[in-house]
Short mmCIF file of C-alpha atoms and ligand atoms in Angstrom, two decimals:
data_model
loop_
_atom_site.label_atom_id
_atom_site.label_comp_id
_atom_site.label_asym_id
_atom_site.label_seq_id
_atom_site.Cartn_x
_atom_site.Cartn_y
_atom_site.Cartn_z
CA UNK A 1 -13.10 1.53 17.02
CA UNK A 2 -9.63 0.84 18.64
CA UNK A 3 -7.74 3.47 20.53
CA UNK A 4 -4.41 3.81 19.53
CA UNK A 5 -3.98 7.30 21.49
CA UNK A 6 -1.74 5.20 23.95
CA UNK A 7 -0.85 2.48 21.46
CA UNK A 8 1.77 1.75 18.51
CA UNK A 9 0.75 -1.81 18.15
CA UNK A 10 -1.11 -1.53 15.04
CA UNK A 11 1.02 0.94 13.48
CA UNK A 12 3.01 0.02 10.57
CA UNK A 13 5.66 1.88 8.46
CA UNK A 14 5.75 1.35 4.51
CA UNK A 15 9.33 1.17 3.97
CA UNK A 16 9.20 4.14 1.59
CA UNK A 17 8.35 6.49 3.80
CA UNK A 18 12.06 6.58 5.01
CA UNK A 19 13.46 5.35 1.93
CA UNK A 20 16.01 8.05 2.16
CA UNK A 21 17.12 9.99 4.81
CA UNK A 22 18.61 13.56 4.82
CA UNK A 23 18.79 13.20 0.95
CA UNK A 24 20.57 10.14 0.74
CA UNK A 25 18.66 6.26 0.11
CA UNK A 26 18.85 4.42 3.28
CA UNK A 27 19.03 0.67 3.16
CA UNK A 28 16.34 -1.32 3.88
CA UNK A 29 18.24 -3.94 6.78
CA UNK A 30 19.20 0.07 8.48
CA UNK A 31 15.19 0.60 7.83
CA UNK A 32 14.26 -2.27 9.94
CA UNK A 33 16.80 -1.82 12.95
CA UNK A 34 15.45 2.02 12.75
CA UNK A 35 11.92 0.60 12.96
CA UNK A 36 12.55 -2.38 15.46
CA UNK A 37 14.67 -0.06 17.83
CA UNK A 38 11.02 1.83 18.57
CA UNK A 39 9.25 -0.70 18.82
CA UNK A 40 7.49 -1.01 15.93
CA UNK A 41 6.11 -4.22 14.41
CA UNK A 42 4.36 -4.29 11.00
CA UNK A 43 6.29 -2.89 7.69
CA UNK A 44 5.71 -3.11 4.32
CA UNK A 45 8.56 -3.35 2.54
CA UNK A 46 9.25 -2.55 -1.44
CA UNK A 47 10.70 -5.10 -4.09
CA UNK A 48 13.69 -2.55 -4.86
CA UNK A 49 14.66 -2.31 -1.96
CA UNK A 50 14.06 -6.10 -0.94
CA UNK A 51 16.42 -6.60 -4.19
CA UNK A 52 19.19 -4.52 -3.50
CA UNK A 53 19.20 -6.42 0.12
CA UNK A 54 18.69 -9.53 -1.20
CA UNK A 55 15.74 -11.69 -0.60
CA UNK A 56 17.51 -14.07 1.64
CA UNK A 57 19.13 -11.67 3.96
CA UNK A 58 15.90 -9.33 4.38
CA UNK A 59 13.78 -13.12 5.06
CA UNK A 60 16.28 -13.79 7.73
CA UNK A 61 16.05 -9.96 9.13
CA UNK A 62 12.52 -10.24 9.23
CA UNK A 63 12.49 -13.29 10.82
CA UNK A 64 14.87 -12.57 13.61
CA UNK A 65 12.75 -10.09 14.64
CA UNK A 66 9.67 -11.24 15.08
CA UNK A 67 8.48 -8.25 12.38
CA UNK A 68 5.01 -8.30 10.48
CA UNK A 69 4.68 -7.59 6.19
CA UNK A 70 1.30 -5.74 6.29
CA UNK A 71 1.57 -5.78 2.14
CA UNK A 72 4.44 -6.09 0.13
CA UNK A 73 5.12 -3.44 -2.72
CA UNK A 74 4.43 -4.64 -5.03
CA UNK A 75 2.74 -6.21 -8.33
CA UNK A 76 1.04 -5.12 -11.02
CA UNK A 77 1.40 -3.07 -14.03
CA UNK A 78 -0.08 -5.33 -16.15
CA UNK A 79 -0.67 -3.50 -19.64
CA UNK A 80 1.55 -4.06 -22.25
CA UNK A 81 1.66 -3.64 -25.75
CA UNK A 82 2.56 -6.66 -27.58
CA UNK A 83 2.01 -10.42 -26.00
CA UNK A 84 5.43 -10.61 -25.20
CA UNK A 85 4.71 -7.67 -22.63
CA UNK A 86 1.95 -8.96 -21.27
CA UNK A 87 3.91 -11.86 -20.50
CA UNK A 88 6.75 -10.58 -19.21
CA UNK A 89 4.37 -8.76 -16.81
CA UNK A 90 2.90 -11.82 -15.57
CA UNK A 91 6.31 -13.30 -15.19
CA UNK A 92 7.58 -10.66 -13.07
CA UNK A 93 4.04 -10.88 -10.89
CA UNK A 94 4.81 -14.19 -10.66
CA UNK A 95 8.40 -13.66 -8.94
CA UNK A 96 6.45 -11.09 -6.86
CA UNK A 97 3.95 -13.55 -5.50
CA UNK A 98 6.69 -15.62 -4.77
CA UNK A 99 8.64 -13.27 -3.04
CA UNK A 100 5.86 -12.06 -0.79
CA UNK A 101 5.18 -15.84 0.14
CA UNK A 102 8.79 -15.86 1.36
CA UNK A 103 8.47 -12.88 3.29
CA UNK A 104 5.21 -14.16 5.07
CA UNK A 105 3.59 -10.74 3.66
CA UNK A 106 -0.22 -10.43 4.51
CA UNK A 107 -1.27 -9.31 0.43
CA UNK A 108 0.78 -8.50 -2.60
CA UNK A 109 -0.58 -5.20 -3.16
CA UNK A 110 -1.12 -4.40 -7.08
CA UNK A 111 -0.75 -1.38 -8.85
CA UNK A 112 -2.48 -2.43 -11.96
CA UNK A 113 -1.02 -0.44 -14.77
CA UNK A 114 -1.80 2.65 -16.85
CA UNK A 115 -4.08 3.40 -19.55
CA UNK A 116 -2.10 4.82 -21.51
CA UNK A 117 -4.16 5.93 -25.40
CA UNK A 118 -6.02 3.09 -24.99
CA UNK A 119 -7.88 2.51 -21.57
CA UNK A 120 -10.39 0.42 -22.29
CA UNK A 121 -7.69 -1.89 -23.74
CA UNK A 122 -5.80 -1.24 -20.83
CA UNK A 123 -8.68 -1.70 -18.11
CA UNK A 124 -9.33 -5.60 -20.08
CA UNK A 125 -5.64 -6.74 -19.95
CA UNK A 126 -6.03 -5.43 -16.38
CA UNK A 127 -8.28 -8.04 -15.29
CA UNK A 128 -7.13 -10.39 -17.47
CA UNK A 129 -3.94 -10.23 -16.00
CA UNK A 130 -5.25 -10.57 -12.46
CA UNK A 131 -7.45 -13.45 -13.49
CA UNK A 132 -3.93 -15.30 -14.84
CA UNK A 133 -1.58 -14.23 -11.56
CA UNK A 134 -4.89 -15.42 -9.52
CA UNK A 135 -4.65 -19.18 -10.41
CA UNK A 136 -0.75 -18.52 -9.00
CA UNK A 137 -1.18 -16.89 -6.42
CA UNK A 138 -4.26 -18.91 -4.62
CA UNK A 139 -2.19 -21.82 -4.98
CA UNK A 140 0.75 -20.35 -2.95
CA UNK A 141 -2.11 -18.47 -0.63
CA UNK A 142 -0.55 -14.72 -0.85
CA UNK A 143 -3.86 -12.98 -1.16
CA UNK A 144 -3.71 -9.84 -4.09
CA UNK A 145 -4.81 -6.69 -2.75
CA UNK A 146 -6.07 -4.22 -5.70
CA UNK A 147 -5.05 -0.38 -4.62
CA UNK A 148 -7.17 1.88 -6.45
CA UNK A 149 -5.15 5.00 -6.89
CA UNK A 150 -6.21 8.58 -7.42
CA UNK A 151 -7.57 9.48 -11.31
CA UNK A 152 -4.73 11.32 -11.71
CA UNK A 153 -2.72 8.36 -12.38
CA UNK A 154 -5.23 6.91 -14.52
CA UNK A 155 -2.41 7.13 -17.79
CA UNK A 156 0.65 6.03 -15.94
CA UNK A 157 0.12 4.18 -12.77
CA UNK A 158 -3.26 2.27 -12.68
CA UNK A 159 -6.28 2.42 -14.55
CA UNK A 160 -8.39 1.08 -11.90
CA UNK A 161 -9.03 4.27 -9.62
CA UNK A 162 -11.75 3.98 -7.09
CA UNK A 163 -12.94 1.29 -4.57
CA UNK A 164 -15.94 0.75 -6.49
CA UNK A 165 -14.00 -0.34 -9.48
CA UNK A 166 -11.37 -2.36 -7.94
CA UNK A 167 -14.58 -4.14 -5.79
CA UNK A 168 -16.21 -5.07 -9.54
CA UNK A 169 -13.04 -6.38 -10.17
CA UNK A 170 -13.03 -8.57 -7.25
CA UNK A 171 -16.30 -9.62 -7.36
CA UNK A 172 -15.90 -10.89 -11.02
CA UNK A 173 -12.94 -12.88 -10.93
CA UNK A 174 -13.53 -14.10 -6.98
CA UNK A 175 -17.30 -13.92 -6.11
CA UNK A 176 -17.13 -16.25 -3.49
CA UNK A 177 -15.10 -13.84 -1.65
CA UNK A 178 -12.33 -16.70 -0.96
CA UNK A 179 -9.66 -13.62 0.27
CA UNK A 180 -7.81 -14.29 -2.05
CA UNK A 181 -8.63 -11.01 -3.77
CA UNK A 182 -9.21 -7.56 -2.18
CA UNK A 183 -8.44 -4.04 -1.99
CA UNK A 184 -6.16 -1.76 -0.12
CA UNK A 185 -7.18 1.47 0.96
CA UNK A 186 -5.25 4.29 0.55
CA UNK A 187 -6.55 6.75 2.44
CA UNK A 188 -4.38 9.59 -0.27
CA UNK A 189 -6.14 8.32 -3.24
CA UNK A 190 -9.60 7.57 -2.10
CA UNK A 191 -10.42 10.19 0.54
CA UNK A 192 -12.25 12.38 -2.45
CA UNK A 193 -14.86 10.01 -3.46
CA UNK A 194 -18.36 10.65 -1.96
CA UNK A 195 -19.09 6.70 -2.96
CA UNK A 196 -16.34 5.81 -0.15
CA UNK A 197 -18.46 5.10 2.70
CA UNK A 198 -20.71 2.94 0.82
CA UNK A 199 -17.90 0.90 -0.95
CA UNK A 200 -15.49 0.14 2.27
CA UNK A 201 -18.72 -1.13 3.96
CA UNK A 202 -19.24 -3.38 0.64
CA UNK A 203 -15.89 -4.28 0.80
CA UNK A 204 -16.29 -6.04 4.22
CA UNK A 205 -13.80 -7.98 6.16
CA UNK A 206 -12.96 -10.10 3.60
CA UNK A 207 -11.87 -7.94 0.68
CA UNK A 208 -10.34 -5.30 3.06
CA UNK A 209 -6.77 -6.30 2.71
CA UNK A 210 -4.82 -3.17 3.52
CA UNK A 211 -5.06 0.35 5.22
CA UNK A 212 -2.40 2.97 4.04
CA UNK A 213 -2.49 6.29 5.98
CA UNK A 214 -0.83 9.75 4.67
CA UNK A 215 -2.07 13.37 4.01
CA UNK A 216 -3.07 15.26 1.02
CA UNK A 217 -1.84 18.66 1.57
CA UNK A 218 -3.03 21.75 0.08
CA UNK A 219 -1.29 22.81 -2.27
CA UNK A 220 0.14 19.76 -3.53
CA UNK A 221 3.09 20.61 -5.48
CA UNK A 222 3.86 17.12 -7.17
CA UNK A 223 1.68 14.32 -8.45
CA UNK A 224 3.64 11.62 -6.75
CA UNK A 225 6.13 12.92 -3.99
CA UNK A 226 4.24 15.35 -2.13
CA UNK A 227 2.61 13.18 0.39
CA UNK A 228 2.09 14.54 3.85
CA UNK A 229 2.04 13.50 7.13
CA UNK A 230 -1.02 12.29 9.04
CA UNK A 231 -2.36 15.39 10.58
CA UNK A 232 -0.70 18.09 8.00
CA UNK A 233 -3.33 18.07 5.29
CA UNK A 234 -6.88 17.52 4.80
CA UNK A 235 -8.04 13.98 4.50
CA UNK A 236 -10.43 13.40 7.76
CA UNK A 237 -8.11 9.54 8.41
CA UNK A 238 -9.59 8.99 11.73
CA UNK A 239 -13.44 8.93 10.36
CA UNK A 240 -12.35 6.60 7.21
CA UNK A 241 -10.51 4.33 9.86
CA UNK A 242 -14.14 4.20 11.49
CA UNK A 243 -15.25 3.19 8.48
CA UNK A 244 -12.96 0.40 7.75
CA UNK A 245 -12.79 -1.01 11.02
CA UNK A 246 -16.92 -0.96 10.83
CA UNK A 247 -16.96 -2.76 8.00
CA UNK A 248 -14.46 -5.58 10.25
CA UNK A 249 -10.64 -4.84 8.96
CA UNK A 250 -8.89 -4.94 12.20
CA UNK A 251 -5.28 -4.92 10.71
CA UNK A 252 -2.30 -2.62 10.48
CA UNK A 253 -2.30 1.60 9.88
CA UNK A 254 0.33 1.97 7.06
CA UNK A 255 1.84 4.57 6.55
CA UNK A 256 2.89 5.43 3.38
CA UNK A 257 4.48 9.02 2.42
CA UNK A 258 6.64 9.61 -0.88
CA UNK A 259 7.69 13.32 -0.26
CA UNK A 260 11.34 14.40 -1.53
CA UNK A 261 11.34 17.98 -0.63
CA UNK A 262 10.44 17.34 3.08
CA UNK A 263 10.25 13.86 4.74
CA UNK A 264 12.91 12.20 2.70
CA UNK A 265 15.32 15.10 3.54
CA UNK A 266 14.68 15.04 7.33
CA UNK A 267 16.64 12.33 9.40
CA UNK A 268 14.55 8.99 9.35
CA UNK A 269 14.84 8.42 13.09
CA UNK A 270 13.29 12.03 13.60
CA UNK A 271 10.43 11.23 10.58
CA UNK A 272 9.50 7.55 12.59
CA UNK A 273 9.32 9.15 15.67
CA UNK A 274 6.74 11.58 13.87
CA UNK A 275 5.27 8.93 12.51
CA UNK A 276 4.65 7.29 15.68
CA UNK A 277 3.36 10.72 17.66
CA UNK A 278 0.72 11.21 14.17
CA UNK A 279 -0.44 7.89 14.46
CA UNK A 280 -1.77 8.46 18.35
CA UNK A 281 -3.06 12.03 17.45
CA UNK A 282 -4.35 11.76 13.54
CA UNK A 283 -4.51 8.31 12.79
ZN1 ZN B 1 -0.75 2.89 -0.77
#
């Protein structure tokens, strides 16, 4: 297992994580000079913020300085309710696929989509709609990287919501394991599941796209913005990296924290440098 007591090389910072600071949103082009200024190499950016940047400028930023995508944030949410949606979906995947090419990203990672009343429904327009953004995306070479995310966004976010599921996936519409089609592992959504072991060792090199690191704390006090920092909750991230790097993904620690009553408020230089100290001693 690598030791990264001593060593930042491997960390990288999803770009939400200091998507505002004290309060207020932070542009992404201040983001990167905050990151770059410590030294760190690897982000993973998000498509709003990309947007509001503009492609060009942030392709040119990332460029100049030498800086890594470890995902890109990201595609997905493919259930819709009339064929129009669905479409529209695959459209905008499309532009995402594209856009990650640009930026050299190392997966598009997909948050598939809700269930909504219907999951079953949901779950099949799922992997139909991978199966369609697939035939666009291999021929571009952006690799997809399914996140599972935690059952309790199983109605809103994504319907696919543990390794084991998103690895069926895989296997069904890429069996030869090509890498064009993998997961990311979220260390916040899939820390609970006593199958996780078994399924990142299934998973293997080549389906093990992406490693995001956070915290769950106890109590959690909201669904979605309450992530916490690598060493202030209870997910054991160090034994789960074992696990991943066992099964041979050598890339990039993301983290990833959404958390508007604490992290967001705090300074970003002060929450990177945290980020940096956590990832020696938790990560
Ligand atoms: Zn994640």
């Amino acid at each position: 297992m690598r030791d990264f007591s001593q060593d930042p090389h491997w960390l990288s910072i999803n770009t939400a994580t200091i998507r505002k600071s004290e309060g207020k949103e932070l542009p992404l082009p201040d983001i990167i000079e905050a990151c770059v200024g410590r030294g760190i190499r690897a982000i993973s950016p998000w498509r709003d913020q990309v947007a509001a940047a503009g492609l060009a400028t942030i392709s040119k930023l990332v460029k100049a300085h030498g800086l890594e995508l470890s995902g890109y944030c990201r595609g997905g949410m493919f259930p819709a309710g009339t064929p129009e949606g669905l479409q529209a979906a695959h459209d905008d995947n499309r532009r995402a696929v594209d856009e990650a090419r640009e930026l050299n990203a190392r997966c598009l990672v997909l948050v598939v989509g809700g269930g909504g009343k219907d999951i079953a429904l949901a779950r099949t327009q799922v992997r139909d709609g991978i199966a369609k953004l697939l035939e666009h995306s291999r021929s571009v070479g952006m690799p997809l990287a399914i996140e599972p995310l935690h059952p309790m966004y199983a109605a809103d976010r994504a319907c696919v919501n543990t390794m084991e599921h998103a690895l069926d996936l895989c296997d069904e519409l890429d069996p030869s394991k090509s890498g064009a089609l993998g997961v990311a592992c979220d260390v916040y959504h899939v820390w609970w599941d006593p199958k996780l072991q078994a399924q990142i060792a299934r998973a293997g090199r080549e389906r093990l796209l992406a490693f995001h690191v956070c915290d769950w704390l106890v109590p959690t006090t909201d669904l979605l913005l309450d992530r916490g920092m690598m060493g202030d909750g209870v997910i054991e991230i160090r034994r789960i990296r074992g696990w991943v790097e066992d099964a041979g993904f050598a890339g990039y620690s993301e983290v990833e924290i959404f958390s508007e009553n604490n992290w967001w408020r705090r300074e970003h230089g002060d929450v990177l440098d945290t980020c940096i100290q956590r990832h020696h001693t938790f990560v």
